[in-house]
Amino acid sequence: MAAATPGTSASEHAWPQPCPDIGGAHPVVLVARTHAAGLLAAQRALTEWAAGSAGAVQLLGLVLLADAPGRLPASLRDLSRHVAGGAPRTWSLPWVEAWRLGATDPQLRASPAVPTPAALRRLQAQLTRLLGS
């Protein structure tokens, strides 16, 4: 997701560390695949955040990134709703086959062969508004 969203960086499965240059809380968006392991990892992260164990972060929300094409099975749909309830807001992004193949490079994304999903454009616009930039 960081590669698909200019101006962002991945924190590699960890909360960002304090940085004196930031001067305040780091804006953070959790991203999870919608398979069981991804949803349970997001749930653990949201629990840490709710308990105040995440450090100086401003959690903007949770992005649920489809782990496969098609609809989620009922059990994963229920789990995703449960997990999403712990986030300030949640966005869902569809399966994009080209991302599976590594097409998150900005030059590849701009090509007609790898269209940017409307849901990602909406997410980027909402994050821009939330960050006030």
Short mmCIF file of C-alpha atoms in Angstrom, two decimals:
data_model
loop_
_atom_site.label_atom_id
_atom_site.label_comp_id
_atom_site.label_asym_id
_atom_site.label_seq_id
_atom_site.Cartn_x
_atom_site.Cartn_y
_atom_site.Cartn_z
CA MET A 1 0.00 0.00 0.00
CA ALA A 2 2.83 2.40 0.75
CA ALA A 3 4.21 1.86 -2.74
CA ALA A 4 0.78 2.60 -4.20
CA THR A 5 0.33 5.79 -2.17
CA PRO A 6 2.95 8.49 -2.79
CA GLY A 7 4.23 10.33 0.28
CA THR A 8 3.80 7.38 2.61
CA SER A 9 6.09 4.72 4.00
CA ALA A 10 5.59 1.27 5.45
CA SER A 11 6.55 0.68 9.07
CA GLU A 12 7.12 -3.04 8.48
CA HIS A 13 4.67 -4.55 10.98
CA ALA A 14 5.59 -2.19 13.81
CA TRP A 15 4.30 1.06 15.21
CA PRO A 16 6.39 4.08 14.11
CA GLN A 17 9.11 5.11 16.50
CA PRO A 18 9.13 8.61 18.01
CA CYS A 19 10.84 11.17 15.80
CA PRO A 20 11.78 14.59 17.17
CA ASP A 21 11.27 16.13 13.70
CA ILE A 22 7.57 15.20 13.66
CA GLY A 23 6.57 17.03 16.84
CA GLY A 24 3.47 15.09 17.81
CA ALA A 25 1.75 11.89 16.90
CA HIS A 26 2.55 9.99 13.73
CA PRO A 27 -0.48 9.66 11.47
CA VAL A 28 -0.93 5.93 10.90
CA VAL A 29 -3.14 3.81 8.69
CA LEU A 30 -3.19 0.10 9.46
CA VAL A 31 -3.38 -2.14 6.41
CA ALA A 32 -4.47 -5.76 6.55
CA ARG A 33 -5.25 -8.44 4.01
CA THR A 34 -8.69 -9.94 4.48
CA HIS A 35 -7.51 -13.48 5.14
CA ALA A 36 -7.76 -14.81 8.69
CA ALA A 37 -4.10 -14.17 9.58
CA GLY A 38 -4.27 -10.57 8.30
CA LEU A 39 -7.49 -9.81 10.14
CA LEU A 40 -6.22 -11.30 13.39
CA ALA A 41 -2.98 -9.31 13.09
CA ALA A 42 -5.03 -6.14 12.58
CA GLN A 43 -7.11 -7.02 15.63
CA ARG A 44 -3.95 -7.38 17.74
CA ALA A 45 -2.63 -4.04 16.47
CA LEU A 46 -5.95 -2.31 17.20
CA THR A 47 -5.96 -3.80 20.69
CA GLU A 48 -2.44 -2.42 21.29
CA TRP A 49 -3.55 0.98 20.03
CA ALA A 50 -6.71 0.99 22.19
CA ALA A 51 -4.63 0.04 25.23
CA GLY A 52 -2.27 2.97 24.63
CA SER A 53 0.66 0.66 23.82
CA ALA A 54 1.20 1.97 20.29
CA GLY A 55 3.17 5.04 21.26
CA ALA A 56 2.66 8.48 19.79
CA VAL A 57 0.37 7.60 16.88
CA GLN A 58 -2.76 9.15 15.50
CA LEU A 59 -4.62 6.16 14.07
CA LEU A 60 -6.54 7.40 11.05
CA GLY A 61 -8.11 4.05 10.27
CA LEU A 62 -7.83 0.55 8.91
CA VAL A 63 -7.54 -0.46 5.26
CA LEU A 64 -8.83 -3.93 4.48
CA LEU A 65 -7.16 -5.11 1.30
CA ALA A 66 -8.85 -8.02 -0.47
CA ASP A 67 -6.73 -11.16 -0.32
CA ALA A 68 -8.44 -12.79 -3.30
CA PRO A 69 -10.93 -11.91 -6.02
CA GLY A 70 -14.61 -12.24 -5.24
CA ARG A 71 -16.66 -11.99 -2.07
CA LEU A 72 -15.32 -12.88 1.33
CA PRO A 73 -16.65 -16.07 2.89
CA ALA A 74 -19.19 -15.35 5.62
CA SER A 75 -16.77 -16.21 8.45
CA LEU A 76 -14.16 -13.73 7.17
CA ARG A 77 -16.81 -11.11 6.46
CA ASP A 78 -18.00 -11.40 10.07
CA LEU A 79 -14.44 -11.25 11.40
CA SER A 80 -13.63 -8.22 9.26
CA ARG A 81 -16.68 -6.37 10.62
CA HIS A 82 -15.69 -7.27 14.17
CA VAL A 83 -12.10 -6.09 13.67
CA ALA A 84 -13.19 -2.92 11.85
CA GLY A 85 -15.27 -1.97 14.88
CA GLY A 86 -12.04 -1.22 16.74
CA ALA A 87 -10.79 1.35 14.21
CA PRO A 88 -11.82 5.00 13.92
CA ARG A 89 -12.76 4.38 10.28
CA THR A 90 -12.33 1.57 7.79
CA TRP A 91 -11.76 1.46 4.06
CA SER A 92 -12.01 -1.62 1.86
CA LEU A 93 -9.95 -2.05 -1.28
CA PRO A 94 -10.69 -4.63 -3.95
CA TRP A 95 -8.47 -7.37 -5.28
CA VAL A 96 -6.09 -6.02 -7.94
CA GLU A 97 -4.31 -8.80 -9.77
CA ALA A 98 -1.57 -6.45 -11.02
CA TRP A 99 -0.62 -5.60 -7.41
CA ARG A 100 -0.05 -9.28 -6.76
CA LEU A 101 2.49 -9.21 -9.56
CA GLY A 102 4.27 -6.16 -8.10
CA ALA A 103 2.70 -3.41 -10.18
CA THR A 104 2.67 -0.78 -7.44
CA ASP A 105 5.42 1.28 -9.05
CA PRO A 106 3.98 4.75 -9.91
CA GLN A 107 4.96 4.40 -13.58
CA LEU A 108 3.18 1.06 -13.85
CA ARG A 109 0.12 2.33 -11.98
CA ALA A 110 -0.25 5.18 -14.43
CA SER A 111 -0.49 2.83 -17.40
CA PRO A 112 -3.94 1.92 -18.72
CA ALA A 113 -3.06 -1.75 -18.17
CA VAL A 114 -2.94 -1.18 -14.39
CA PRO A 115 -5.83 1.13 -13.52
CA THR A 116 -6.06 2.64 -10.05
CA PRO A 117 -9.23 1.36 -8.37
CA ALA A 118 -11.81 4.02 -7.56
CA ALA A 119 -11.73 2.84 -3.92
CA LEU A 120 -8.01 3.68 -3.72
CA ARG A 121 -8.59 7.13 -5.22
CA ARG A 122 -11.35 7.74 -2.62
CA LEU A 123 -9.06 6.53 0.17
CA GLN A 124 -6.26 8.83 -0.97
CA ALA A 125 -8.65 11.81 -1.13
CA GLN A 126 -10.00 11.09 2.37
CA LEU A 127 -6.50 10.73 3.81
CA THR A 128 -5.51 14.03 2.21
CA ARG A 129 -8.49 15.69 3.89
CA LEU A 130 -7.77 14.04 7.23
CA LEU A 131 -4.16 15.17 7.12
CA GLY A 132 -5.14 18.68 6.06
CA SER A 133 -2.71 18.74 3.14
#
